[in-house]
mmCIF file of C-alpha atoms in Angstrom:
data_model
loop_
_atom_site.group_PDB
_atom_site.id
_atom_site.type_symbol
_atom_site.label_atom_id
_atom_site.label_comp_id
_atom_site.label_asym_id
_atom_site.label_seq_id
_atom_site.Cartn_x
_atom_site.Cartn_y
_atom_site.Cartn_z
ATOM 1 C CA MET A 82 -7.986 10.280 -19.244
ATOM 2 C CA LYS A 83 -8.655 7.095 -17.350
ATOM 3 C CA HIS A 84 -11.090 8.877 -14.998
ATOM 4 C CA SER A 85 -12.919 12.172 -14.875
ATOM 5 C CA ALA A 86 -10.876 15.216 -13.873
ATOM 6 C CA ILE A 87 -12.531 15.476 -10.471
ATOM 7 C CA MET A 88 -12.118 11.784 -9.675
ATOM 8 C CA THR A 89 -8.502 11.923 -10.815
ATOM 9 C CA ILE A 90 -7.786 14.842 -8.472
ATOM 10 C CA ILE A 91 -9.496 13.060 -5.568
ATOM 11 C CA LEU A 92 -7.583 9.835 -6.210
ATOM 12 C CA LEU A 93 -4.254 11.668 -6.432
ATOM 13 C CA ALA A 94 -5.000 13.687 -3.290
ATOM 14 C CA ILE A 95 -5.832 10.573 -1.257
ATOM 15 C CA PHE A 96 -2.742 8.818 -2.604
ATOM 16 C CA LEU A 97 -0.545 11.741 -1.530
ATOM 17 C CA LEU A 98 -2.249 11.901 1.867
ATOM 18 C CA ALA A 99 -1.579 8.186 2.418
ATOM 19 C CA GLN A 100 2.106 8.771 1.668
ATOM 20 C CA PHE A 101 2.440 11.598 4.177
ATOM 21 C CA ILE A 102 0.472 9.756 6.867
ATOM 22 C CA GLY A 103 2.782 6.794 6.317
ATOM 23 C CA ILE A 104 5.896 8.948 6.671
ATOM 24 C CA ALA A 105 4.464 10.429 9.889
ATOM 25 C CA ILE A 106 3.918 6.904 11.242
ATOM 26 C CA LEU A 107 7.467 5.913 10.328
ATOM 27 C CA TYR A 108 8.907 9.091 11.843
ATOM 28 C CA ASN A 109 7.149 8.352 15.129
ATOM 29 C CA TYR A 110 8.668 4.871 15.141
ATOM 30 C CA ILE A 111 12.208 6.254 15.068
ATOM 31 C CA ASP A 112 13.955 5.677 18.404
ATOM 32 C CA PRO A 113 15.966 8.869 19.084
ATOM 33 C CA ILE A 114 17.973 7.350 21.967
ATOM 34 C CA LYS A 115 19.126 4.274 20.065
ATOM 35 C CA SER A 116 19.745 6.402 16.973
ATOM 36 C CA ALA A 117 22.003 8.732 18.974
ATOM 37 C CA GLU A 118 23.896 5.768 20.397
ATOM 38 C CA THR A 119 24.508 3.991 17.080
ATOM 39 C CA GLY A 120 24.807 7.030 14.824
ATOM 40 C CA LYS A 121 22.202 5.699 12.393
ATOM 41 C CA THR A 122 18.416 5.622 12.253
ATOM 42 C CA GLU A 123 17.003 2.988 14.602
ATOM 43 C CA PHE A 124 13.344 2.051 14.907
ATOM 44 C CA LYS A 125 11.292 1.128 17.961
ATOM 45 C CA ASP A 126 9.923 -2.372 18.443
ATOM 46 C CA LEU A 127 6.503 -3.201 17.044
ATOM 47 C CA PRO A 128 3.494 -3.731 19.341
ATOM 48 C CA ILE A 129 2.788 -7.040 17.576
ATOM 49 C CA GLY A 130 5.632 -9.480 17.059
ATOM 50 C CA GLU A 131 9.105 -8.855 15.681
ATOM 51 C CA ARG A 132 10.332 -7.843 12.249
ATOM 52 C CA PRO A 133 11.650 -10.652 10.018
ATOM 53 C CA PRO A 134 15.409 -11.210 10.525
ATOM 54 C CA VAL A 135 16.748 -10.491 7.023
ATOM 55 C CA GLU A 136 19.867 -8.868 5.633
ATOM 56 C CA GLU A 137 19.347 -5.310 4.367
ATOM 57 C CA LYS A 138 21.397 -5.883 1.208
ATOM 58 C CA THR A 139 19.297 -8.835 0.036
ATOM 59 C CA SER A 140 15.973 -8.145 1.768
ATOM 60 C CA PHE A 141 14.259 -7.627 -1.594
ATOM 61 C CA PHE A 142 14.591 -11.346 -2.381
ATOM 62 C CA PRO A 143 12.489 -12.819 0.476
ATOM 63 C CA ILE A 144 9.924 -10.037 0.022
ATOM 64 C CA ILE A 145 9.495 -10.878 -3.673
ATOM 65 C CA VAL A 146 9.260 -14.592 -2.857
ATOM 66 C CA ALA A 147 6.621 -13.862 -0.183
ATOM 67 C CA ILE A 148 4.591 -11.815 -2.681
ATOM 68 C CA LEU A 149 4.660 -14.627 -5.247
ATOM 69 C CA ILE A 150 3.666 -17.234 -2.657
ATOM 70 C CA GLY A 151 0.908 -14.984 -1.317
ATOM 71 C CA THR A 152 -0.455 -14.389 -4.814
ATOM 72 C CA ALA A 153 -0.467 -18.126 -5.553
ATOM 73 C CA PHE A 154 -2.251 -18.767 -2.256
ATOM 74 C CA LEU A 155 -4.930 -16.188 -3.095
ATOM 75 C CA PHE A 156 -5.577 -17.836 -6.453
ATOM 76 C CA LEU A 157 -5.873 -21.202 -4.712
ATOM 77 C CA LEU A 158 -8.491 -19.776 -2.359
ATOM 78 C CA MET A 159 -10.344 -18.242 -5.286
ATOM 79 C CA LYS A 160 -10.271 -21.483 -7.266
ATOM 80 C CA TYR A 161 -11.940 -23.436 -4.466
ATOM 81 C CA ASN A 162 -14.200 -20.537 -3.479
ATOM 82 C CA LEU A 163 -12.737 -20.364 0.045
ATOM 83 C CA ASN A 164 -13.767 -16.764 0.587
ATOM 84 C CA TRP A 165 -14.037 -17.182 4.351
ATOM 85 C CA ILE A 166 -10.315 -17.955 4.572
ATOM 86 C CA MET A 167 -9.561 -14.986 2.346
ATOM 87 C CA ARG A 168 -11.666 -12.705 4.544
ATOM 88 C CA PHE A 169 -10.019 -14.010 7.710
ATOM 89 C CA TRP A 170 -6.570 -13.482 6.194
ATOM 90 C CA PHE A 171 -7.563 -9.953 5.165
ATOM 91 C CA LEU A 172 -8.943 -9.318 8.666
ATOM 92 C CA LEU A 173 -5.678 -10.352 10.326
ATOM 93 C CA ALA A 174 -3.591 -8.260 7.931
ATOM 94 C CA ALA A 175 -5.775 -5.196 8.493
ATOM 95 C CA PHE A 176 -5.715 -5.700 12.276
ATOM 96 C CA PHE A 177 -1.929 -5.985 12.462
ATOM 97 C CA ALA A 178 -1.305 -3.042 10.130
ATOM 98 C CA LEU A 179 -3.851 -0.742 11.788
ATOM 99 C CA THR A 180 -2.633 -1.598 15.283
ATOM 100 C CA ILE A 181 0.960 -0.858 14.314
ATOM 101 C CA ALA A 182 -0.073 2.405 12.630
ATOM 102 C CA VAL A 183 -2.153 3.686 15.549
ATOM 103 C CA ASP A 184 0.508 2.611 18.067
ATOM 104 C CA ALA A 185 2.787 5.270 16.564
ATOM 105 C CA PHE A 186 0.521 7.953 18.054
ATOM 106 C CA LEU A 187 -1.483 6.390 20.892
ATOM 107 C CA PRO A 188 -0.877 3.933 23.774
ATOM 108 C CA THR A 189 -0.653 0.280 22.743
ATOM 109 C CA THR A 190 -3.892 -0.761 24.475
ATOM 110 C CA ILE A 191 -5.873 1.865 22.582
ATOM 111 C CA ALA A 192 -4.095 0.889 19.365
ATOM 112 C CA PHE A 193 -5.156 -2.753 19.863
ATOM 113 C CA VAL A 194 -8.790 -1.792 20.462
ATOM 114 C CA LEU A 195 -8.985 0.603 17.510
ATOM 115 C CA GLY A 196 -7.152 -1.838 15.252
ATOM 116 C CA LEU A 197 -9.590 -4.616 16.163
ATOM 117 C CA VAL A 198 -12.729 -2.485 15.859
ATOM 118 C CA PHE A 199 -11.856 -0.937 12.511
ATOM 119 C CA SER A 200 -10.525 -4.147 10.959
ATOM 120 C CA ILE A 201 -13.769 -5.969 11.853
ATOM 121 C CA TRP A 202 -15.810 -3.007 10.592
ATOM 122 C CA LYS A 203 -13.763 -2.913 7.393
ATOM 123 C CA VAL A 204 -14.228 -6.616 6.612
ATOM 124 C CA PHE A 205 -17.760 -7.362 7.825
ATOM 125 C CA ARG A 206 -19.589 -4.018 7.531
ATOM 126 C CA PRO A 207 -17.709 -2.242 4.756
ATOM 127 C CA ASN A 208 -18.608 1.162 3.411
ATOM 128 C CA VAL A 209 -16.698 3.570 1.236
ATOM 129 C CA PHE A 210 -15.625 5.806 4.120
ATOM 130 C CA VAL A 211 -14.378 3.134 6.514
ATOM 131 C CA HIS A 212 -12.648 1.251 3.719
ATOM 132 C CA ASN A 213 -10.691 4.212 2.385
ATOM 133 C CA ILE A 214 -9.933 5.852 5.736
ATOM 134 C CA THR A 215 -8.416 2.627 7.048
ATOM 135 C CA GLU A 216 -6.441 2.281 3.815
ATOM 136 C CA LEU A 217 -4.779 5.618 4.611
ATOM 137 C CA PHE A 218 -3.209 4.085 7.734
ATOM 138 C CA ILE A 219 -2.713 0.441 6.772
ATOM 139 C CA TYR A 220 0.268 1.065 4.509
ATOM 140 C CA GLY A 221 2.019 3.154 7.140
ATOM 141 C CA GLY A 222 1.682 0.203 9.497
ATOM 142 C CA LEU A 223 3.082 -2.174 6.894
ATOM 143 C CA ALA A 224 5.918 0.245 6.128
ATOM 144 C CA ALA A 225 6.841 0.301 9.824
ATOM 145 C CA ILE A 226 7.440 -3.447 9.506
ATOM 146 C CA PHE A 227 9.435 -3.447 6.279
ATOM 147 C CA VAL A 228 11.346 -0.152 6.066
ATOM 148 C CA PRO A 229 13.946 -1.152 8.718
ATOM 149 C CA LEU A 230 14.743 -4.248 6.629
ATOM 150 C CA PHE A 231 15.981 -2.277 3.595
ATOM 151 C CA ASN A 232 18.812 0.000 2.627
ATOM 152 C CA LEU A 233 18.721 2.335 -0.374
ATOM 153 C CA PHE A 234 20.235 -0.224 -2.756
ATOM 154 C CA SER A 235 17.877 -3.060 -1.845
ATOM 155 C CA VAL A 236 14.749 -0.887 -1.968
ATOM 156 C CA ILE A 237 15.707 0.346 -5.463
ATOM 157 C CA ILE A 238 16.050 -3.282 -6.570
ATOM 158 C CA LEU A 239 12.682 -4.026 -4.940
ATOM 159 C CA LEU A 240 10.951 -1.291 -6.922
ATOM 160 C CA LEU A 241 12.556 -2.439 -10.165
ATOM 161 C CA LEU A 242 11.484 -6.049 -9.607
ATOM 162 C CA ILE A 243 7.974 -5.094 -8.493
ATOM 163 C CA SER A 244 7.567 -2.823 -11.511
ATOM 164 C CA ALA A 245 8.616 -5.608 -13.870
ATOM 165 C CA TYR A 246 6.299 -8.081 -12.128
ATOM 166 C CA ASP A 247 3.396 -5.613 -12.195
ATOM 167 C CA ALA A 248 3.844 -5.019 -15.928
ATOM 168 C CA TYR A 249 3.960 -8.769 -16.627
ATOM 169 C CA ALA A 250 0.993 -9.521 -14.359
ATOM 170 C CA VAL A 251 -1.223 -6.881 -15.990
ATOM 171 C CA TRP A 252 -0.104 -6.793 -19.618
ATOM 172 C CA LYS A 253 1.063 -10.370 -20.204
ATOM 173 C CA SER A 254 -0.457 -12.967 -17.870
ATOM 174 C CA LYS A 255 -3.300 -10.643 -16.755
ATOM 175 C CA HIS A 256 -3.594 -12.573 -13.486
ATOM 176 C CA MET A 257 -3.391 -9.328 -11.500
ATOM 177 C CA ILE A 258 -6.555 -8.130 -13.243
ATOM 178 C CA THR A 259 -8.344 -11.349 -12.291
ATOM 179 C CA LEU A 260 -7.153 -11.013 -8.709
ATOM 180 C CA ALA A 261 -8.269 -7.371 -8.443
ATOM 181 C CA LYS A 262 -11.735 -8.150 -9.839
ATOM 182 C CA SER A 263 -12.168 -11.115 -7.486
ATOM 183 C CA GLN A 264 -11.143 -9.083 -4.454
ATOM 184 C CA ALA A 265 -13.430 -6.217 -5.399
ATOM 185 C CA LYS A 266 -16.315 -8.644 -5.895
ATOM 186 C CA ALA A 267 -15.680 -10.170 -2.470
ATOM 187 C CA LYS A 268 -15.533 -6.658 -0.933
ATOM 188 C CA ILE A 269 -12.054 -7.237 0.488
ATOM 189 C CA PHE A 270 -10.060 -5.217 -2.008
ATOM 190 C CA ALA A 271 -6.633 -4.085 -0.791
ATOM 191 C CA GLY A 272 -6.350 -0.519 -2.023
ATOM 192 C CA LEU A 273 -8.439 2.569 -2.662
ATOM 193 C CA MET A 274 -11.986 2.161 -3.974
ATOM 194 C CA LEU A 275 -13.703 5.414 -4.915
ATOM 195 C CA PRO A 276 -17.174 5.024 -6.449
ATOM 196 C CA TYR A 277 -18.390 7.824 -8.685
ATOM 197 C CA LYS A 278 -21.605 7.689 -6.680
ATOM 198 C CA LEU A 279 -21.460 7.073 -2.952
ATOM 199 C CA GLY A 280 -23.116 3.966 -1.597
ATOM 200 C CA LYS A 281 -22.624 0.911 0.537
ATOM 201 C CA MET A 282 -20.020 -1.664 -0.331
ATOM 202 C CA GLY A 283 -21.871 -4.506 1.352
ATOM 203 C CA LYS A 284 -23.551 -7.482 -0.287
ATOM 204 C CA PRO A 285 -26.870 -6.919 -2.081
ATOM 205 C CA LYS A 286 -30.006 -7.984 -0.238
ATOM 206 C CA ALA A 287 -31.979 -10.968 -1.455
ATOM 207 C CA GLY A 288 -34.335 -10.099 -4.275
ATOM 208 C CA ILE A 289 -32.742 -6.694 -4.889
ATOM 209 C CA LYS A 290 -30.633 -6.188 -7.974
ATOM 210 C CA MET A 291 -27.889 -3.633 -7.437
ATOM 211 C CA LYS A 292 -26.769 -1.415 -10.274
ATOM 212 C CA LYS A 293 -23.090 -1.386 -11.075
ATOM 213 C CA VAL A 294 -21.396 1.854 -10.070
ATOM 214 C CA ARG A 295 -18.267 2.988 -11.862
ATOM 215 C CA THR A 296 -15.375 2.909 -9.422
ATOM 216 C CA ALA A 297 -11.854 4.305 -9.450
ATOM 217 C CA ILE A 298 -9.440 1.848 -7.833
ATOM 218 C CA LEU A 299 -5.769 1.902 -6.923
ATOM 219 C CA GLY A 300 -4.082 -1.264 -5.672
ATOM 220 C CA GLY A 301 -2.559 -1.405 -2.220
ATOM 221 C CA GLY A 302 0.883 -2.201 -3.588
ATOM 222 C CA ASP A 303 0.763 1.026 -5.606
ATOM 223 C CA ILE A 304 0.448 2.875 -2.294
ATOM 224 C CA GLY A 305 2.658 0.681 -0.132
ATOM 225 C CA PHE A 306 5.787 0.280 -2.247
ATOM 226 C CA PRO A 307 6.461 3.996 -2.886
ATOM 227 C CA LEU A 308 5.857 4.555 0.827
ATOM 228 C CA ILE A 309 8.454 1.920 1.701
ATOM 229 C CA PHE A 310 10.825 3.676 -0.711
ATOM 230 C CA ALA A 311 10.153 7.039 0.970
ATOM 231 C CA GLY A 312 10.623 5.384 4.369
ATOM 232 C CA VAL A 313 14.042 4.040 3.409
ATOM 233 C CA VAL A 314 14.992 7.518 2.186
ATOM 234 C CA LEU A 315 13.878 8.798 5.609
ATOM 235 C CA LYS A 316 16.019 6.166 7.259
ATOM 236 C CA GLU A 317 19.110 6.636 5.093
ATOM 237 C CA LEU A 318 19.037 10.341 4.165
ATOM 238 C CA GLY A 319 16.626 12.287 6.386
ATOM 239 C CA LEU A 320 13.131 13.698 6.841
ATOM 240 C CA TRP A 321 13.039 16.484 4.249
ATOM 241 C CA GLN A 322 14.501 14.143 1.666
ATOM 242 C CA SER A 323 11.746 11.605 2.299
ATOM 243 C CA LEU A 324 9.048 14.270 1.902
ATOM 244 C CA ILE A 325 10.114 14.859 -1.700
ATOM 245 C CA ILE A 326 9.606 11.219 -2.731
ATOM 246 C CA PRO A 327 5.759 11.250 -2.558
ATOM 247 C CA PHE A 328 5.636 14.085 -5.080
ATOM 248 C CA GLY A 329 7.686 12.021 -7.519
ATOM 249 C CA ALA A 330 5.386 9.040 -6.978
ATOM 250 C CA LEU A 331 2.410 11.369 -7.442
ATOM 251 C CA LEU A 332 3.864 12.586 -10.736
ATOM 252 C CA GLY A 333 4.225 9.030 -12.031
ATOM 253 C CA LEU A 334 0.668 8.138 -11.045
ATOM 254 C CA ALA A 335 -0.688 11.373 -12.528
ATOM 255 C CA VAL A 336 0.962 10.631 -15.882
ATOM 256 C CA LEU A 337 -0.627 7.171 -15.908
ATOM 257 C CA LEU A 338 -4.102 8.496 -15.082
ATOM 258 C CA TRP A 339 -3.739 11.250 -17.678
ATOM 259 C CA LYS A 340 -2.479 8.994 -20.471
ATOM 260 C CA GLY A 341 -4.609 5.977 -19.535
ATOM 261 C CA LYS A 342 -7.885 5.153 -21.243
ATOM 262 C CA GLU A 343 -11.214 4.462 -19.598
ATOM 263 C CA ASN A 344 -12.102 0.842 -18.722
ATOM 264 C CA ARG A 345 -8.559 -0.418 -19.272
ATOM 265 C CA PHE A 346 -6.181 -1.859 -16.702
ATOM 266 C CA TYR A 347 -2.627 -0.578 -16.379
ATOM 267 C CA PRO A 348 0.329 -1.523 -14.191
ATOM 268 C CA ALA A 349 0.861 1.512 -11.977
ATOM 269 C CA MET A 350 4.183 0.554 -10.402
ATOM 270 C CA PRO A 351 6.397 1.192 -13.458
ATOM 271 C CA PHE A 352 5.089 4.775 -13.573
ATOM 272 C CA ILE A 353 5.186 5.293 -9.807
ATOM 273 C CA SER A 354 8.678 3.796 -9.519
ATOM 274 C CA ALA A 355 9.948 6.062 -12.287
ATOM 275 C CA GLY A 356 8.538 9.011 -10.372
ATOM 276 C CA CYS A 357 10.228 7.819 -7.172
ATOM 277 C CA PHE A 358 13.592 7.572 -8.938
ATOM 278 C CA ILE A 359 13.172 11.059 -10.409
ATOM 279 C CA ALA A 360 12.397 12.400 -6.929
ATOM 280 C CA LEU A 361 15.483 10.653 -5.531
ATOM 281 C CA GLY A 362 17.537 12.319 -8.266
ATOM 282 C CA VAL A 363 16.083 15.670 -7.198
ATOM 283 C CA VAL A 364 17.081 14.922 -3.586
ATOM 284 C CA PHE A 365 20.661 14.179 -4.603
ATOM 285 C CA ALA A 366 20.754 17.274 -6.817
ATOM 286 C CA ILE A 367 19.559 19.521 -3.989
ATOM 287 C CA SER A 368 22.029 17.936 -1.561
ATOM 288 C CA PHE A 369 24.881 18.483 -4.047
ATOM 289 C CA LEU A 370 23.973 22.109 -4.751
ATOM 290 C CA PHE A 371 23.288 23.169 -1.176
#
């Protein structure tokens, strides 16, 4: 196993919780009045800005391009040691995502305040609890932006392309490993970080040498992309159908953690995507039988 049994269970449980929180956020963004008028699922406007104007059938293409450009930009910042820009970028992303997520449940003013407070706390005074709790909501906020841009066909293509890219970036070029290590070192890692022993995630004090603590990590994309897939299933097929998808994603991740070896990096998306597709097959099978 890649991690201990207990850590594996904790990681899987938090992953599943993030998926269901994300679906709850998306469900609360559905506009019932507009949906009744148009006969299809319509989403409410975001509290911050507008969604990108893209075609559902080809929306996977600009998203993939944006990911590649963003990755190249991160490496540029790392090369010239511009960590302050990276932290500011991370702060903005966390603020937008958290505000959107909280706005699904609370008034916009409160969502702005909580989004600002927790994004600043997350970036400048990080600890294991604040980091991982905010991660539970961030991907629901991001999904609220992107889910309305996809249909079932385009989101399947997205998962296939992301899975291929993830495999190449980890097994071939290995640049994703470099990026993950650099982010973790800078304490602005996008994803779950679960140390085997609890402690602060802040910078070590002068003159004090900190011992390395083994940590279980799961990249943000490994949480966000299956959630977007589940959100599109919610949009296209319905609520109960979307609630099956996280269990498929969980199955794929569980297989990886079970088969994986300690201290080795693996691309999670091929496994998670396979699980998502299996779950979608189950949804269609249930719909056909009943």
